[in-house]
PDB file of C-alpha atoms in Angstrom:
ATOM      1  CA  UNK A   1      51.104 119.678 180.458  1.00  0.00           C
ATOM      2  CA  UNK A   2      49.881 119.600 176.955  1.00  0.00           C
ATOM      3  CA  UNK A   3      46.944 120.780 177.608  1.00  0.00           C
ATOM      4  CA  UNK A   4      47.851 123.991 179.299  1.00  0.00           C
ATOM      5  CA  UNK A   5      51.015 124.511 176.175  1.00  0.00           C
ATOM      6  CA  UNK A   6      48.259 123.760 173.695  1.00  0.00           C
ATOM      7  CA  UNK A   7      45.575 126.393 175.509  1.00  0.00           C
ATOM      8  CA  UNK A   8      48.108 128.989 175.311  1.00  0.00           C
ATOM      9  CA  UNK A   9      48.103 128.467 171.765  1.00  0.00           C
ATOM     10  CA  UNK A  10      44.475 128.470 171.053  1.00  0.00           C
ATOM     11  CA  UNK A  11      43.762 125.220 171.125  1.00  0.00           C
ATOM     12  CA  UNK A  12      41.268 123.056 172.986  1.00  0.00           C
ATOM     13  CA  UNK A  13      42.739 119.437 173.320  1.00  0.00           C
ATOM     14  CA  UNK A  14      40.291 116.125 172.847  1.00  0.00           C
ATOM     15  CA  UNK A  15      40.765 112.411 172.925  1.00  0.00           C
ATOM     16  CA  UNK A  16      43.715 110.396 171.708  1.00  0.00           C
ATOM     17  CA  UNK A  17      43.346 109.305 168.237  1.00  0.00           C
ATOM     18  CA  UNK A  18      46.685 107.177 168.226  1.00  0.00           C
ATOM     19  CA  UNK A  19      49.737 106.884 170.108  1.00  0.00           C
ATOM     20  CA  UNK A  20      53.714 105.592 168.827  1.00  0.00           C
ATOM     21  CA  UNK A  21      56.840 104.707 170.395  1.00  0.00           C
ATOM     22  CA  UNK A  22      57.687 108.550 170.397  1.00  0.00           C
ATOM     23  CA  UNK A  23      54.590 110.231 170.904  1.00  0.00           C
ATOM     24  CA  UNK A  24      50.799 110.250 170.137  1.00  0.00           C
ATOM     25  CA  UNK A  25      48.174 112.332 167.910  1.00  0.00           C
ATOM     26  CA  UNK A  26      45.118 114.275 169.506  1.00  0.00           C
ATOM     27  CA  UNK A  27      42.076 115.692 168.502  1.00  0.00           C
ATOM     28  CA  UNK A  28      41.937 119.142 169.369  1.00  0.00           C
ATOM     29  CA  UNK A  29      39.502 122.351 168.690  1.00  0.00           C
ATOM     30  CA  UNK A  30      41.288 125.402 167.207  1.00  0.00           C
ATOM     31  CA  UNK A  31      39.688 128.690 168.316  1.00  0.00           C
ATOM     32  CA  UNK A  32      41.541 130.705 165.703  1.00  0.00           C
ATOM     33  CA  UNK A  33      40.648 128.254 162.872  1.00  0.00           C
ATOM     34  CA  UNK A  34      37.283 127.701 164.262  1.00  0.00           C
ATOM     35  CA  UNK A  35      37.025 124.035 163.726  1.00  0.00           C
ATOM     36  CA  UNK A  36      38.637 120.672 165.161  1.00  0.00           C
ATOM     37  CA  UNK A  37      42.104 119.692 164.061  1.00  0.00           C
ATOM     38  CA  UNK A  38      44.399 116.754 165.139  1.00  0.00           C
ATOM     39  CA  UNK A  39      47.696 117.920 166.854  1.00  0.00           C
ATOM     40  CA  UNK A  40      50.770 115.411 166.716  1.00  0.00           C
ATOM     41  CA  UNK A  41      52.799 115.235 169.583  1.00  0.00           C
ATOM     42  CA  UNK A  42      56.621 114.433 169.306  1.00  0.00           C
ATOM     43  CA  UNK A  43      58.518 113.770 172.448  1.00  0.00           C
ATOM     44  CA  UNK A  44      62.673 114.321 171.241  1.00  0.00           C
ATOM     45  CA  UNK A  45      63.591 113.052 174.572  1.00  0.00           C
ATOM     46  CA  UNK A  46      62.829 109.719 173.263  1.00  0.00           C
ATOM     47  CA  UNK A  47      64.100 110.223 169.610  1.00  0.00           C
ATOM     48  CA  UNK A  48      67.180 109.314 168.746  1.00  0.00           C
ATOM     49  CA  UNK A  49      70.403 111.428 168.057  1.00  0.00           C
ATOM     50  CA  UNK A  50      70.782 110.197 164.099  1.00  0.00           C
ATOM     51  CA  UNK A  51      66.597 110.939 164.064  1.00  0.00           C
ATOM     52  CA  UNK A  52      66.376 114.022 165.812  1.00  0.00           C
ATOM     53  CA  UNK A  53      68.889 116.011 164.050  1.00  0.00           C
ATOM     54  CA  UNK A  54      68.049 114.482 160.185  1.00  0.00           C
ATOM     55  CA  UNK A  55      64.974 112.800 160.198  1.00  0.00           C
ATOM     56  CA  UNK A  56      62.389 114.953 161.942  1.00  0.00           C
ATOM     57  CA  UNK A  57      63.833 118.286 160.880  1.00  0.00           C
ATOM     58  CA  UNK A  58      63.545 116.644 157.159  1.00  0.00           C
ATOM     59  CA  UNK A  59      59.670 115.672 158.029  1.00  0.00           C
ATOM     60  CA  UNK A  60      58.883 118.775 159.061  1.00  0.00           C
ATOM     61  CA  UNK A  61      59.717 120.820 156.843  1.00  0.00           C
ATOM     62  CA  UNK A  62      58.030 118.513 153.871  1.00  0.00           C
ATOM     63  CA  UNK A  63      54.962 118.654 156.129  1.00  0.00           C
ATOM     64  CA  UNK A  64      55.110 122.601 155.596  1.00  0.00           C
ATOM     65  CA  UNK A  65      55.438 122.554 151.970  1.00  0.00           C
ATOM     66  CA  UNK A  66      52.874 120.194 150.720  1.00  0.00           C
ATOM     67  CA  UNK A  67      49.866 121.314 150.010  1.00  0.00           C
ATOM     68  CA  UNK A  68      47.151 119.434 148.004  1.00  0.00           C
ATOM     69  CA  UNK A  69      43.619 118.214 148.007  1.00  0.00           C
ATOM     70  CA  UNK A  70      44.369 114.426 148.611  1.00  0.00           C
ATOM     71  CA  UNK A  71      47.027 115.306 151.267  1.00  0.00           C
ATOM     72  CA  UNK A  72      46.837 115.385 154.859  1.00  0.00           C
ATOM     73  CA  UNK A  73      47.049 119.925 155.419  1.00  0.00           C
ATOM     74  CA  UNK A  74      49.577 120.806 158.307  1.00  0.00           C
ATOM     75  CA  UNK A  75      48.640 124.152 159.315  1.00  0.00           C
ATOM     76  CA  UNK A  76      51.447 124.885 161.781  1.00  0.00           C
ATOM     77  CA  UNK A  77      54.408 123.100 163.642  1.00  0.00           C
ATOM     78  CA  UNK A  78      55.690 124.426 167.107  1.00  0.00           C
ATOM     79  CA  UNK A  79      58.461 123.540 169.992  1.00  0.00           C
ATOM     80  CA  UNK A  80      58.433 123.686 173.406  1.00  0.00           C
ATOM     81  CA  UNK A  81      61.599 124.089 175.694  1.00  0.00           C
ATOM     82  CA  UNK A  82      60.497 120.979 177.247  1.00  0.00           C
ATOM     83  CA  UNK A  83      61.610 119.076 173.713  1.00  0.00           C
ATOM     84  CA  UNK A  84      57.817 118.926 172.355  1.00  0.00           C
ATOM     85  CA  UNK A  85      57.337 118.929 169.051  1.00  0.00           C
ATOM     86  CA  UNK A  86      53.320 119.659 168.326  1.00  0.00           C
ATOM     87  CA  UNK A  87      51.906 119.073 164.878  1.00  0.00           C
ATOM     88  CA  UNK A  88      48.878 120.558 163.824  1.00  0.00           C
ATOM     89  CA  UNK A  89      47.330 118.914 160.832  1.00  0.00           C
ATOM     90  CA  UNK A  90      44.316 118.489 159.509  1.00  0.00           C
ATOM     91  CA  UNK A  91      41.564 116.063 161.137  1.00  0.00           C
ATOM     92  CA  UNK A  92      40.230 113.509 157.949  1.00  0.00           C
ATOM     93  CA  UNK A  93      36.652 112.591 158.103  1.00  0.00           C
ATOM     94  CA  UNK A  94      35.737 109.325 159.058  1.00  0.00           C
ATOM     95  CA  UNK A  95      39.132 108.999 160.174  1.00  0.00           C
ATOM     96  CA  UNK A  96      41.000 109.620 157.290  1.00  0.00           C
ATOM     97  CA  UNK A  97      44.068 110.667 160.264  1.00  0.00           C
ATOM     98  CA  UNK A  98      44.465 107.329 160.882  1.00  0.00           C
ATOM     99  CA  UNK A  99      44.103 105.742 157.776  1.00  0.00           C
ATOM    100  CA  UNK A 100      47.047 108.525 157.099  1.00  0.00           C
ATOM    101  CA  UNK A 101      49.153 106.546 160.004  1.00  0.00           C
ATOM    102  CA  UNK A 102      47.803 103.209 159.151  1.00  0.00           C
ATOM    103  CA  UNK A 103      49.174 103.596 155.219  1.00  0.00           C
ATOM    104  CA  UNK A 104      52.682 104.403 156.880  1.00  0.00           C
ATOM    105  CA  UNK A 105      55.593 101.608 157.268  1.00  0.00           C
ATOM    106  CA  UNK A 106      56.380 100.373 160.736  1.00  0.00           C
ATOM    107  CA  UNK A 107      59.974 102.442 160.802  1.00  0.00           C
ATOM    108  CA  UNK A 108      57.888 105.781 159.619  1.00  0.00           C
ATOM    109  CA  UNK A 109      55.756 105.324 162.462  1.00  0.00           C
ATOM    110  CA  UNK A 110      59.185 104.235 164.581  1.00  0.00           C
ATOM    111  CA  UNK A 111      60.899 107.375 163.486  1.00  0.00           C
ATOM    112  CA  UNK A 112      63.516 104.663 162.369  1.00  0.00           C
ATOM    113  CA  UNK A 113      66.536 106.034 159.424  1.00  0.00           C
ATOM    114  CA  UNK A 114      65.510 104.212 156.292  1.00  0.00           C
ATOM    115  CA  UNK A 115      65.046 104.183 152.605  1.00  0.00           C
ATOM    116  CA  UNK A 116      61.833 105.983 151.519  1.00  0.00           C
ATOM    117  CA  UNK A 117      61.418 104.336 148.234  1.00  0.00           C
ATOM    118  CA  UNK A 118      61.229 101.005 150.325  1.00  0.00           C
ATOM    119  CA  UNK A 119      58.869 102.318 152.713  1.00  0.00           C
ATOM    120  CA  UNK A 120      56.787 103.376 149.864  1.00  0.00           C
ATOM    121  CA  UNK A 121      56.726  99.990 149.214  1.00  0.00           C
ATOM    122  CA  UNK A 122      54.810  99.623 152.063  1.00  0.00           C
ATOM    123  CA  UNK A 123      51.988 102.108 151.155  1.00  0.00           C
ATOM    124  CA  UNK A 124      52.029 100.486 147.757  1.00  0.00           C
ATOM    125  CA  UNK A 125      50.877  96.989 150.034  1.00  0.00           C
ATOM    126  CA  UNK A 126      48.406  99.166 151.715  1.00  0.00           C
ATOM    127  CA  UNK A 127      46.634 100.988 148.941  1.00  0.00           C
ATOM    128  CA  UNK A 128      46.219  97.329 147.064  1.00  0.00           C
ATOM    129  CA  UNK A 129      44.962  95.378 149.817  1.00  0.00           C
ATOM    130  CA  UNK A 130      41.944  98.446 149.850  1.00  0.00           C
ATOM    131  CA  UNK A 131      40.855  98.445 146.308  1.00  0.00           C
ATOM    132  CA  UNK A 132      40.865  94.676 146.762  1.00  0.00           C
ATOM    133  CA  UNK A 133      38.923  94.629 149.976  1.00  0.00           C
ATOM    134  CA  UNK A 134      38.027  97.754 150.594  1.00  0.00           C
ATOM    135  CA  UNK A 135      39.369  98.077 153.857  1.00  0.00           C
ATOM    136  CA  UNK A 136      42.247  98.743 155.895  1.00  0.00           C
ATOM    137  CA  UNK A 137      44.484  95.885 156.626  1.00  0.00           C
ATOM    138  CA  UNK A 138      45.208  96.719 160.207  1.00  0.00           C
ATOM    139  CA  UNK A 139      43.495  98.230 163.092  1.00  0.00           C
ATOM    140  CA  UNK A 140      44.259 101.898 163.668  1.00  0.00           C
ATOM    141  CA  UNK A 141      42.697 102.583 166.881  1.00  0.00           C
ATOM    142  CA  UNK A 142      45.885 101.780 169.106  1.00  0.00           C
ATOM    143  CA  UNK A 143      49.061 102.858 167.197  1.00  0.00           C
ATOM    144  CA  UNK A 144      50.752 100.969 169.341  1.00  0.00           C
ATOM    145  CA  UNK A 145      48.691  97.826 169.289  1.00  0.00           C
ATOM    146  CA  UNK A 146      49.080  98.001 165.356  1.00  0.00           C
ATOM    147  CA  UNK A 147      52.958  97.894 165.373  1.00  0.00           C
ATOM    148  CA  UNK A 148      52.339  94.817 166.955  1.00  0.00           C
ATOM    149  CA  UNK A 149      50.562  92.940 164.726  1.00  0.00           C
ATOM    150  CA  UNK A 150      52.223  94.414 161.887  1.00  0.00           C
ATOM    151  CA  UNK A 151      55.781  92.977 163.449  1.00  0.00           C
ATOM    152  CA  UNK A 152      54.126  89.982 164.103  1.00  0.00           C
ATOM    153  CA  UNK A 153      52.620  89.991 159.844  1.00  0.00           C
ATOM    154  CA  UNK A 154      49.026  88.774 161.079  1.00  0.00           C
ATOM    155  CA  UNK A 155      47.193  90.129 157.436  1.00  0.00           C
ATOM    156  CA  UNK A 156      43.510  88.986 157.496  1.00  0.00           C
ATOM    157  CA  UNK A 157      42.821  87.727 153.964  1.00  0.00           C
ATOM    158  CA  UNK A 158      38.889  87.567 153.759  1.00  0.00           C
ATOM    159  CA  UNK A 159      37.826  83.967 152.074  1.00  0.00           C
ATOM    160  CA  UNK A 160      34.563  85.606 149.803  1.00  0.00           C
ATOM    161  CA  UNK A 161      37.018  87.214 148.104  1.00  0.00           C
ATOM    162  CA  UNK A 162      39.034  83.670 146.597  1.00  0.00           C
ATOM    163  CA  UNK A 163      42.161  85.946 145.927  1.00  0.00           C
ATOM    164  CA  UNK A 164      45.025  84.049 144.111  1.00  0.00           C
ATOM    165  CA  UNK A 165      47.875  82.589 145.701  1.00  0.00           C
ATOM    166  CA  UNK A 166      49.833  85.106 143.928  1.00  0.00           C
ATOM    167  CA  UNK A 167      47.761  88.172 144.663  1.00  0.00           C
ATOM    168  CA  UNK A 168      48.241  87.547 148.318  1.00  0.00           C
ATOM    169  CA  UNK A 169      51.901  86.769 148.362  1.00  0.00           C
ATOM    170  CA  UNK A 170      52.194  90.159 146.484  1.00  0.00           C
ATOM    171  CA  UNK A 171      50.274  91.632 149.301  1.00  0.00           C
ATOM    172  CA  UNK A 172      52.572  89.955 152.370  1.00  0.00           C
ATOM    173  CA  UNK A 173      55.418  90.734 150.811  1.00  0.00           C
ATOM    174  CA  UNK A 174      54.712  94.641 150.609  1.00  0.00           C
ATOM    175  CA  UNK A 175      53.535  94.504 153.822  1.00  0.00           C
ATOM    176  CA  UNK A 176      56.687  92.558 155.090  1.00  0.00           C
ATOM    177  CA  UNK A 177      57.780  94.093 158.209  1.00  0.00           C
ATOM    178  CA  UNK A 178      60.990  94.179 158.026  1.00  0.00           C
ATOM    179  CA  UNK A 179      62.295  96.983 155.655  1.00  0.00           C
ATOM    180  CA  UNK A 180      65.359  94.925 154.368  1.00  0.00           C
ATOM    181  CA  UNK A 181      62.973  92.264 153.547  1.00  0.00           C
ATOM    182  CA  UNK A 182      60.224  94.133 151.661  1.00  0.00           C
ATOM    183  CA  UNK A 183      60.021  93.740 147.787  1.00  0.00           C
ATOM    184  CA  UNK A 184      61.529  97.132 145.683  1.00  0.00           C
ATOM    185  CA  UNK A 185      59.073  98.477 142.766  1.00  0.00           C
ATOM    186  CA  UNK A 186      61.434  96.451 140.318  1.00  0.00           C
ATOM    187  CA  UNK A 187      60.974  93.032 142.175  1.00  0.00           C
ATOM    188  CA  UNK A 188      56.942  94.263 142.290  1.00  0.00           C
ATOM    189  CA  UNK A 189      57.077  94.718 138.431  1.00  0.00           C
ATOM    190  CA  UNK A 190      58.477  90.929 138.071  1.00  0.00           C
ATOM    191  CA  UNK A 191      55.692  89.546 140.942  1.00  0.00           C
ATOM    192  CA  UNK A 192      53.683  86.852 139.048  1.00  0.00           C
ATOM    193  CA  UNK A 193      50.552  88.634 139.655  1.00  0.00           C
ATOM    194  CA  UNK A 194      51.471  91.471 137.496  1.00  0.00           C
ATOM    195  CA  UNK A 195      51.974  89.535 134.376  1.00  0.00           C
ATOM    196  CA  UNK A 196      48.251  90.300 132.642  1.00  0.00           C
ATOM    197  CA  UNK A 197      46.927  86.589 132.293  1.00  0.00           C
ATOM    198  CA  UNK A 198      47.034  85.842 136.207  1.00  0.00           C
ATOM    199  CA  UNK A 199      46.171  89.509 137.185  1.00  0.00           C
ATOM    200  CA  UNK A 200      43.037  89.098 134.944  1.00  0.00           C
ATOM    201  CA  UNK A 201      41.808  86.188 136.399  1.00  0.00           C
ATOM    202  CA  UNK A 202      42.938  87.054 139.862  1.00  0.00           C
ATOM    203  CA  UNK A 203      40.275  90.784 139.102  1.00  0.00           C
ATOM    204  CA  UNK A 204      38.113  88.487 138.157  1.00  0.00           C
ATOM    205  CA  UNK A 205      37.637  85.993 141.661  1.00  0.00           C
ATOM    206  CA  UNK A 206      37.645  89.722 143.365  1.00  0.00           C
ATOM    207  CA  UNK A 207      34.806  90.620 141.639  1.00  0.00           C
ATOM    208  CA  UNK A 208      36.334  92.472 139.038  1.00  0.00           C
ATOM    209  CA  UNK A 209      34.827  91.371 136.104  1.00  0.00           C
ATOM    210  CA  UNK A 210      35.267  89.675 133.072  1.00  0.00           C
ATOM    211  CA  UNK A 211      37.165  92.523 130.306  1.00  0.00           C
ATOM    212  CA  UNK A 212      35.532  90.205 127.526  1.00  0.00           C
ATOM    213  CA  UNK A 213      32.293  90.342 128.830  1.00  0.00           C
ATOM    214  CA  UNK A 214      32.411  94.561 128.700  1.00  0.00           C
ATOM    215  CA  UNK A 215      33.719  94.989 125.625  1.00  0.00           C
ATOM    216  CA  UNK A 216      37.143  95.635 126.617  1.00  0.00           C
ATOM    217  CA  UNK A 217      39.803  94.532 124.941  1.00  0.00           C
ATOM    218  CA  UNK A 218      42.058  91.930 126.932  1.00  0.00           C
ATOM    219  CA  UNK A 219      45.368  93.528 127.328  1.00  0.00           C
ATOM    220  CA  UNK A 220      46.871  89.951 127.568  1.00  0.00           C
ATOM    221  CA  UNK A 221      49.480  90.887 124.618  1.00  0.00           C
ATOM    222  CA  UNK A 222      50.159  94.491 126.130  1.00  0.00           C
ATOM    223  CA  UNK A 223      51.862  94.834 129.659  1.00  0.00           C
ATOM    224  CA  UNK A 224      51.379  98.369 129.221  1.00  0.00           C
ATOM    225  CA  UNK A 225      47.584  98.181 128.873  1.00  0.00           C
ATOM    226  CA  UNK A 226      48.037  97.355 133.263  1.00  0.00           C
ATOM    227  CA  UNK A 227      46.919 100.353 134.747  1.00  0.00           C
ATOM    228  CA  UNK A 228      48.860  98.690 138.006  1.00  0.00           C
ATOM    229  CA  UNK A 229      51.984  97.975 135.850  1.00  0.00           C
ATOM    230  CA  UNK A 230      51.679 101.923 134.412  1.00  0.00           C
ATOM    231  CA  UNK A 231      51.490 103.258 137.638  1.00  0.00           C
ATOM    232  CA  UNK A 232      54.222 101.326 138.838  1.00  0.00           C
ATOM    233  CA  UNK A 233      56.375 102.385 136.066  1.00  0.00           C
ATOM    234  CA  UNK A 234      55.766 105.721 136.686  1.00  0.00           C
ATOM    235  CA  UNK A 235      56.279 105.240 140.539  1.00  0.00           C
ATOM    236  CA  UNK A 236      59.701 103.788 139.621  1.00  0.00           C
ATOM    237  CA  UNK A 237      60.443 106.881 137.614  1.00  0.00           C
ATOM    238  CA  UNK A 238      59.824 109.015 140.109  1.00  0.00           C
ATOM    239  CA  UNK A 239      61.458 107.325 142.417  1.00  0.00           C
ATOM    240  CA  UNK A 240      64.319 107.235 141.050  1.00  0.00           C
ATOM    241  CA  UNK A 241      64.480 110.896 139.978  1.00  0.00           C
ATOM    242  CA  UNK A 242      64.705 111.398 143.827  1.00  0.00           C
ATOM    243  CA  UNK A 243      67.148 109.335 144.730  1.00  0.00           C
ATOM    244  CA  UNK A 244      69.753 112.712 145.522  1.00  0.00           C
ATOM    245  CA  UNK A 245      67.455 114.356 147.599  1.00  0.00           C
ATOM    246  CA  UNK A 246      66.748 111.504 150.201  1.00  0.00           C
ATOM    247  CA  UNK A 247      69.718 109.347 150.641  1.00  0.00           C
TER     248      UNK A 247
END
């Protein structure tokens, strides 16, 4: 059935790139944009009523009015009378799509009602454990499959790395499943591993290096120095500043 609404519209559907508890993203060819795109599909029979008539409409239409380089580019959004939602977006190289799903929380990705500053939070976790490893922390081949072992909090810490006991409880507890559990950007702020002493030493078993041995001055006497803390500060601000227009 998708195939012959999505022909209709000029598209040529592909493989499944992921699939979720409401619906499942596709690789498709667009004939009118003349190269491959990846097409969302949204089943509202299985959304909830508090979802379907806040949440989604609210996605959508922030999906319509960003635009930027380092964004994911939706290029249009239809509806079917059979309660199909279809999502055309922009297909990342090398699989930038799912790194896109893979950096959102669990109740994104569950179309669950929740607190976006916490689930930020989550992409916050995300982000870290890549510069750190340089990787993705969970599997995005099977959407599905990766709820699971996010619920279940399996997070592979590699040991050639020798991260601090700190660093990785930082890491878990961004990545907690459990929204109501997960640490704010204030209780991030206080985390251990953001007061400069550990942080430096905890860069430098990563394979940071040494600020001494560069010429850099040690910013143990200057919080503010932390590029981390900065940012985090400035995440906060922000966050805060839209507190009105999501809750």
């Amino acid at each position: 059935m998708d195939a012959v609404v999505l022909k209709k519209k000029g598209y040529s559907l592909g493989d499944t790139l992921g699939e979720g508890s409401y619906g499942k993203v596709k690789a498709a060819y667009s004939h009118r944009l003349k190269f491959k795109v990846a097409i969302k599909i949204i089943d509202k029979k299985k959304i909830s009523q508090n979802v379907l008539e806040k949440f989604l409409p609210r996605e959508m239409e922030a999906l319509m009015r960003l635009h930027h380089p380092s964004i994911i580019e939706t290029y249009e959004i239809f509806e079917t009378s059979s309660g199909k939602v279809y999502i055309v977006m922009e297909l990342g190289e090398r699989g930038s799509l799912l790194s896109y799903l893979t950096s959102q929380a669990p109740e994104l990705l569950e179309h669950i009602p929740c607190d976006p500053r916490i689930s930020d939070m989550w992409s916050l976790g995300i982000i870290l454990y890549a510069m750190l490893f340089a990787s993705q922390p969970f599997d995005s081949s099977n959407i599905k499959e990766m709820l699971q072992v996010q619920k279940q909090q399996k997070i592979h810490f590699m040991k050639s790395k020798n991260l601090s006991t700190d660093c990785k409880n930082l890491i878990v507890h961004l990545l907690h499943p459990d929204a109501s559990q997960r640490l704010c950007i204030d209780e991030v702020l206080r985390h251990p591993w953001l007061q400069t002493p550990k942080l430096v030493r905890s860069l430098r078993s990563a394979g940071g290096g040494d600020p001494k041995a560069s010429g850099k001055k040690s910013p143990r006497n200057n919080r503010m120095t932390n590029p981390i803390v900065r940012k985090c500060k400035e995440w906060r601000r922000k966050s805060d500043s839209l507190k009105d227009t999501f809750l």
